[in-house]
Amino acid sequence: MSVSGDSTKPVRVRFAPSPTGHLHIGGLRTALFNWLFARHHKGSFLLRIEDTDLERSKEMFTESILSSLAWIGIDHDEDIIIQSSRIAEHQRIANQLVRDGKAYHCFCTQEEVAARYHAQHGQDEHVKYDGYCRDKQNQTGLFAIRVKMPDHMTDMVFDDIIRGHVIIPRDQFDDFIIVRSDGSPMYNFVVVVDDAAMQITHIIRGEDHIANTPKQIVLYEALGYAVPHFAHIPLVLGPSGQRLSKREAATAVTEYKDAGYLPEALRNYLARLGWSHGDQEIFTKDELIQFFALQQVSKSGAIFDIEKLQWLNGMYIRQTDDEQLYKVMQQALQDIPHHKALAFIALYKERVKTMHELATAVQTAYYGPAVYDQTDVEKWLASGMREHIDVVVSLLENLSEWNADNIAHVLKEYAQKVNVKLVQLAQPLRLAMVGAASGPSLFVLLAELDQQEVLRRLAVLKKTE
């Protein structure tokens, strides 16, 4: 049995998250690949909220998922489909399958199915249904609905855009349940009904869904629906080579937003996670849409590298206009005068990897350090240096015109006069200003601060033990 989709229809894809938690970083990449594919082919990208797990589904998670998609710049076409609103339609279609003889009522309990299977096959942990109720009529009691697997069905072969021919042996399938005995439809059934109703042409999802595909193809054909194209993308893996977990990196998209990653950088990084276009690393949104092709997606799992993401985020920060960066951090910097915030952003944007780091650096530059790096204190306030600071304070105090050139001139002149390296004066000064010996250009930093504020911070540092 071989299946491939119709390639003549306009592209329609969907992303269908379950609102049982915040959007996973792997889910965001799946949404992004769908969105890029749709935009590249000038097709439609649709959203469906799969909230049929009523106990775990929460409105707060639906809002979080939609917010995460909007934050990274993934927009959708048409109204959002809420799966729970379609339960009556799912049940109607399941009953129609029964009336058409393509599904049947099964009164067997799980224990009965297992007992019969083990009696014939021993204690094999994988239990298959034996078709006990397939041809029985006039039974009473609670029942599930099972689909009839086609008698003529051989091994399932379907064409995957990424993986090519996928073959799954026939003996892995039985007459599977499409509606539970409590009346709730099963996942494989509802997604087929909903995807057909939404006229989805391409299903782009994680490779963990490959095992579901043959069951869904059987249902498409039983229902008389056109079978879509399938593309199963590799999973996002942690450094261990296992599926990315919280032990190895943050998994929720909200955590990356809160940690200060720019949406453009995260979008760029996720697009490159398992996909490539030559050796290009940095892409604009338009370039991603122009170049994206499912055929260029790797078959192998993609390793999530937080250091590479940080590098890329730093690149995007440096390329972003200072005013735009300010707007992103405006709430954190609201008590700092606008012109001062911009000046410190310009000073620090070349040195940070996240917006959180940048906001913290700007706050420290403006307000002064809350603590000092003790290793730097021990290194740069060694014997004799405090006396030099006294002289530096006097020199800076007597500067009539406060600017970077004048500050540099008096410090360099003094260092030469007393035969010390400029760094031996500069590092204690930087330590006083921002709490550590590393930082941006000292002379520019001092010039951006009020003269009296510089003297105040030097006085505080001198009291440090």
Coordinates of N, CA and C in Angstrom, one line a residue, residues 24-154:
H24 N 6.8 24.6 23.7 CA 8.1 24.0 23.7 C 9.0 24.6 22.6
I25 N 10.3 24.7 22.8 CA 11.2 25.3 21.8 C 11.1 24.4 20.5
G26 N 11.0 23.1 20.7 CA 10.8 22.2 19.5 C 9.5 22.4 18.8
G27 N 8.5 22.7 19.6 CA 7.2 23.0 18.9 C 7.3 24.3 18.2
L28 N 8.0 25.3 18.7 CA 8.1 26.6 18.0 C 8.9 26.4 16.7
R29 N 9.9 25.5 16.7 CA 10.6 25.2 15.4 C 9.6 24.6 14.4
T30 N 8.8 23.6 14.9 CA 7.8 23.0 14.0 C 6.9 24.0 13.4
A31 N 6.4 24.9 14.2 CA 5.5 26.0 13.7 C 6.3 26.9 12.7
L32 N 7.5 27.2 13.0 CA 8.3 28.0 12.1 C 8.5 27.4 10.7
F33 N 8.8 26.1 10.7 CA 9.0 25.4 9.5 C 7.7 25.3 8.7
N34 N 6.6 25.1 9.3 CA 5.3 25.2 8.6 C 5.0 26.6 8.1
W35 N 5.3 27.6 8.9 CA 5.0 29.0 8.5 C 5.9 29.4 7.3
L36 N 7.2 29.0 7.4 CA 8.1 29.3 6.3 C 7.7 28.6 5.0
F37 N 7.3 27.4 5.1 CA 6.9 26.6 3.9 C 5.7 27.3 3.3
A38 N 4.7 27.7 4.1 CA 3.5 28.3 3.6 C 3.8 29.6 2.9
R39 N 4.6 30.5 3.6 CA 4.9 31.8 3.0 C 5.8 31.6 1.8
H40 N 6.7 30.7 1.7 CA 7.5 30.4 0.5 C 6.6 30.1 -0.7
H41 N 5.6 29.3 -0.4 CA 4.7 28.9 -1.5 C 3.5 29.7 -1.7
K42 N 3.5 30.9 -0.9 CA 2.4 31.8 -1.0 C 1.0 31.1 -0.6
G43 N 1.2 30.2 0.3 CA 0.0 29.4 0.8 C -0.5 30.0 2.1
S44 N -1.3 29.1 2.8 CA -1.9 29.5 4.1 C -1.3 28.7 5.3
F45 N -1.1 29.4 6.4 CA -0.7 28.9 7.6 C -1.8 29.0 8.6
L46 N -2.3 27.9 9.1 CA -3.5 27.9 10.0 C -3.1 27.4 11.4
L47 N -3.9 27.7 12.4 CA -3.7 27.3 13.7 C -4.9 26.5 14.2
R48 N -4.6 25.4 15.0 CA -5.7 24.7 15.6 C -5.2 24.4 17.1
I49 N -6.0 24.7 18.0 CA -5.7 24.4 19.4 C -6.4 23.1 19.8
E50 N -5.5 22.1 20.1 CA -6.0 20.7 20.3 C -6.2 20.6 21.8
D51 N -7.4 21.0 22.3 CA -7.7 21.1 23.7 C -8.6 20.0 24.2
T52 N -8.6 18.8 23.6 CA -9.5 17.8 24.0 C -9.1 17.1 25.2
D53 N -7.9 17.3 25.7 CA -7.5 16.8 27.0 C -8.0 17.8 28.0
L54 N -9.3 17.7 28.4 CA -10.0 18.7 29.2 C -9.4 18.9 30.6
E55 N -8.8 17.9 31.2 CA -8.3 18.0 32.5 C -7.0 18.9 32.5
R56 N -6.2 18.7 31.5 CA -4.9 19.4 31.5 C -4.9 20.7 30.6
S57 N -5.8 20.8 29.8 CA -5.8 22.0 28.9 C -6.3 23.3 29.7
K58 N -5.5 24.3 29.6 CA -5.8 25.6 30.3 C -5.8 26.8 29.3
E59 N -6.7 27.7 29.6 CA -6.8 28.9 28.7 C -5.5 29.7 28.8
M60 N -4.8 29.7 30.0 CA -3.6 30.4 30.2 C -2.5 29.9 29.3
F61 N -2.5 28.6 29.0 CA -1.5 28.1 28.1 C -1.8 28.4 26.6
T62 N -3.1 28.4 26.3 CA -3.5 28.8 25.0 C -3.0 30.3 24.7
E63 N -3.2 31.1 25.7 CA -2.7 32.5 25.5 C -1.2 32.6 25.4
S64 N -0.5 31.8 26.2 CA 0.9 31.8 26.2 C 1.5 31.3 24.9
I65 N 0.9 30.3 24.3 CA 1.3 29.7 23.0 C 1.1 30.8 21.9
L66 N -0.1 31.4 21.9 CA -0.4 32.4 20.9 C 0.6 33.6 21.0
S67 N 0.9 34.0 22.3 CA 1.8 35.1 22.5 C 3.2 34.8 22.1
S68 N 3.6 33.5 22.3 CA 5.0 33.1 21.8 C 5.1 33.2 20.3
L69 N 4.1 32.7 19.6 CA 4.1 32.7 18.2 C 4.1 34.1 17.6
A70 N 3.3 35.0 18.2 CA 3.3 36.4 17.8 C 4.6 37.1 18.1
W71 N 5.2 36.8 19.2 CA 6.5 37.4 19.6 C 7.6 37.1 18.6
I72 N 7.6 35.9 18.1 CA 8.7 35.5 17.2 C 8.3 35.9 15.7
G73 N 7.1 36.4 15.5 CA 6.7 36.9 14.2 C 6.0 35.9 13.3
I74 N 5.4 34.9 13.9 CA 4.6 33.9 13.1 C 3.2 34.3 13.2
D75 N 2.7 34.8 12.0 CA 1.3 35.2 11.9 C 0.5 34.0 11.3
H76 N -0.8 34.0 11.5 CA -1.6 32.9 10.9 C -2.7 33.5 10.0
D77 N -3.2 32.7 9.2 CA -4.3 33.0 8.3 C -5.6 32.3 8.8
E78 N -6.7 33.0 8.6 CA -8.0 32.4 8.9 C -8.2 32.3 10.4
D79 N -9.4 32.0 10.8 CA -9.7 31.9 12.2 C -9.1 30.7 12.9
I80 N -8.7 30.8 14.1 CA -8.1 29.7 14.9 C -9.2 28.6 15.2
I81 N -8.9 27.4 14.9 CA -9.9 26.3 15.2 C -9.6 25.8 16.6
I82 N -10.7 25.7 17.4 CA -10.6 25.1 18.7 C -11.2 23.7 18.6
Q83 N -10.3 22.7 18.8 CA -10.7 21.3 18.6 C -11.9 20.9 19.4
S84 N -12.0 21.3 20.7 CA -13.1 20.8 21.5 C -14.4 21.3 21.0
S85 N -14.5 22.3 20.2 CA -15.8 22.8 19.7 C -16.3 21.9 18.6
R86 N -15.5 20.9 18.2 CA -15.9 20.1 17.1 C -16.1 18.6 17.5
I87 N -16.2 18.4 18.8 CA -16.4 17.0 19.3 C -17.7 16.4 18.7
A88 N -18.8 17.1 18.6 CA -20.0 16.5 18.1 C -19.8 16.1 16.6
E89 N -19.0 16.9 15.9 CA -18.7 16.5 14.5 C -17.9 15.3 14.4
H90 N -16.9 15.2 15.3 CA -16.1 14.0 15.4 C -16.9 12.7 15.6
Q91 N -17.8 12.8 16.6 CA -18.7 11.7 16.9 C -19.6 11.3 15.8
R92 N -20.1 12.3 15.1 CA -21.0 12.1 14.0 C -20.3 11.3 12.9
I93 N -19.1 11.7 12.6 CA -18.4 11.0 11.5 C -17.9 9.6 11.9
A94 N -17.6 9.4 13.2 CA -17.3 8.1 13.7 C -18.5 7.2 13.5
N95 N -19.6 7.7 13.9 CA -20.9 6.8 13.8 C -21.2 6.5 12.3
Q96 N -20.9 7.5 11.4 CA -21.1 7.3 10.0 C -20.2 6.1 9.5
L97 N -18.9 6.1 10.0 CA -18.0 5.0 9.6 C -18.6 3.6 10.1
V98 N -19.2 3.6 11.2 CA -19.9 2.4 11.7 C -21.0 2.0 10.7
R99 N -21.8 2.9 10.4 CA -23.0 2.7 9.5 C -22.5 2.2 8.1
D100 N -21.3 2.7 7.7 CA -20.8 2.3 6.4 C -20.0 1.0 6.4
G101 N -19.9 0.4 7.6 CA -19.2 -0.9 7.8 C -17.7 -0.8 7.8
K102 N -17.2 0.5 8.0 CA -15.7 0.7 8.0 C -15.2 0.7 9.4
A103 N -16.1 0.7 10.4 CA -15.7 0.7 11.8 C -16.8 -0.1 12.5
Y104 N -16.6 -0.5 13.8 CA -17.5 -1.3 14.5 C -17.4 -1.0 16.0
H105 N -18.5 -1.4 16.7 CA -18.5 -1.3 18.2 C -17.7 -2.4 18.8
C106 N -16.9 -2.1 19.7 CA -16.1 -3.1 20.4 C -16.5 -3.0 21.9
F107 N -16.9 -4.2 22.4 CA -17.4 -4.2 23.8 C -16.3 -4.8 24.7
C108 N -15.2 -5.2 24.2 CA -14.1 -5.8 25.0 C -13.4 -4.8 25.9
T109 N -13.2 -5.2 27.1 CA -12.4 -4.4 28.0 C -10.9 -4.6 27.7
Q110 N -10.1 -3.7 28.2 CA -8.6 -3.8 28.0 C -8.1 -5.1 28.6
E111 N -8.6 -5.5 29.7 CA -8.2 -6.7 30.4 C -8.5 -7.9 29.6
E112 N -9.7 -7.9 29.0 CA -10.1 -9.1 28.2 C -9.2 -9.2 26.9
V113 N -8.9 -8.1 26.3 CA -8.1 -8.1 25.1 C -6.7 -8.6 25.5
A114 N -6.1 -8.2 26.6 CA -4.8 -8.6 27.0 C -4.8 -10.1 27.3
A115 N -5.9 -10.6 28.0 CA -5.9 -12.0 28.4 C -5.9 -12.9 27.2
R116 N -6.8 -12.6 26.2 CA -6.8 -13.4 25.0 C -5.5 -13.4 24.2
Y117 N -4.9 -12.2 24.2 CA -3.6 -12.1 23.4 C -2.5 -12.9 24.1
H118 N -2.4 -12.8 25.4 CA -1.4 -13.5 26.2 C -1.6 -15.0 26.1
A119 N -2.9 -15.4 26.1 CA -3.2 -16.9 26.0 C -2.6 -17.4 24.7
Q120 N -2.6 -16.7 23.7 CA -2.2 -17.1 22.4 C -0.7 -16.9 22.1
H121 N -0.2 -15.8 22.7 CA 1.2 -15.3 22.3 C 2.2 -15.2 23.5
G122 N 1.7 -15.6 24.7 CA 2.6 -15.5 25.8 C 2.6 -14.1 26.3
Q123 N 3.6 -13.7 27.1 CA 3.6 -12.4 27.8 C 4.3 -11.3 27.0
D124 N 4.1 -11.3 25.7 CA 4.6 -10.2 24.9 C 4.0 -8.9 25.3
E125 N 4.8 -7.9 25.6 CA 4.3 -6.7 26.2 C 3.5 -5.9 25.2
H126 N 3.7 -6.1 23.9 CA 2.9 -5.4 23.0 C 1.6 -6.2 22.6
V127 N 0.5 -5.7 23.1 CA -0.8 -6.4 22.9 C -1.5 -5.9 21.7
K128 N -1.9 -6.8 20.8 CA -2.7 -6.4 19.6 C -4.1 -6.9 19.7
Y129 N -5.0 -6.2 19.2 CA -6.4 -6.6 19.2 C -6.7 -7.7 18.2
D130 N -7.5 -8.7 18.6 CA -7.7 -9.9 17.7 C -8.9 -9.8 16.9
G131 N -9.6 -8.7 16.9 CA -10.8 -8.6 16.0 C -12.0 -9.3 16.6
Y132 N -12.0 -9.5 17.9 CA -13.1 -10.4 18.5 C -14.5 -9.8 18.2
C133 N -14.7 -8.5 18.2 CA -16.0 -8.0 18.0 C -16.3 -7.5 16.6
R134 N -15.4 -7.8 15.7 CA -15.5 -7.3 14.4 C -16.8 -7.7 13.7
D135 N -17.2 -8.9 13.9 CA -18.4 -9.5 13.2 C -19.5 -9.8 14.1
K136 N -19.5 -9.4 15.4 CA -20.5 -9.7 16.3 C -21.6 -8.7 16.3
Q137 N -22.8 -9.1 16.4 CA -24.0 -8.1 16.4 C -24.8 -8.3 17.7
N138 N -25.6 -7.2 17.9 CA -26.6 -7.3 19.0 C -26.0 -7.5 20.4
Q139 N -24.8 -6.9 20.6 CA -24.2 -6.9 22.0 C -24.7 -5.7 22.7
T140 N -24.6 -5.7 24.0 CA -25.1 -4.6 24.8 C -24.0 -4.2 25.8
G141 N -24.0 -2.9 26.3 CA -23.1 -2.5 27.3 C -22.2 -1.3 26.7
L142 N -21.2 -0.9 27.4 CA -20.3 0.1 27.0 C -19.5 -0.4 25.8
F143 N -19.2 0.5 24.9 CA -18.4 0.1 23.7 C -17.5 1.2 23.3
A144 N -16.4 0.8 22.7 CA -15.5 1.7 22.0 C -15.8 1.5 20.5
I145 N -15.3 2.4 19.7 CA -15.4 2.2 18.2 C -14.0 2.0 17.7
R146 N -13.9 0.9 16.9 CA -12.6 0.5 16.3 C -12.8 0.6 14.8
V147 N -11.7 1.1 14.1 CA -11.8 1.1 12.6 C -11.4 -0.3 12.1
K148 N -12.0 -0.7 11.0 CA -11.6 -1.9 10.4 C -10.3 -1.7 9.5
M149 N -9.2 -2.3 9.8 CA -8.1 -2.2 9.0 C -8.4 -3.0 7.7
P150 N -8.1 -2.5 6.5 CA -8.4 -3.1 5.2 C -7.8 -4.5 5.2
D151 N -8.6 -5.5 4.8 CA -8.2 -6.9 4.7 C -7.0 -7.0 3.7
H152 N -7.1 -6.2 2.6 CA -6.1 -6.4 1.6 C -4.8 -5.6 1.9
M153 N -4.8 -4.9 3.0 CA -3.6 -4.0 3.3 C -2.3 -4.8 3.5
T154 N -1.3 -4.4 2.8 CA 0.0 -5.0 2.9 C 0.9 -4.0 3.7

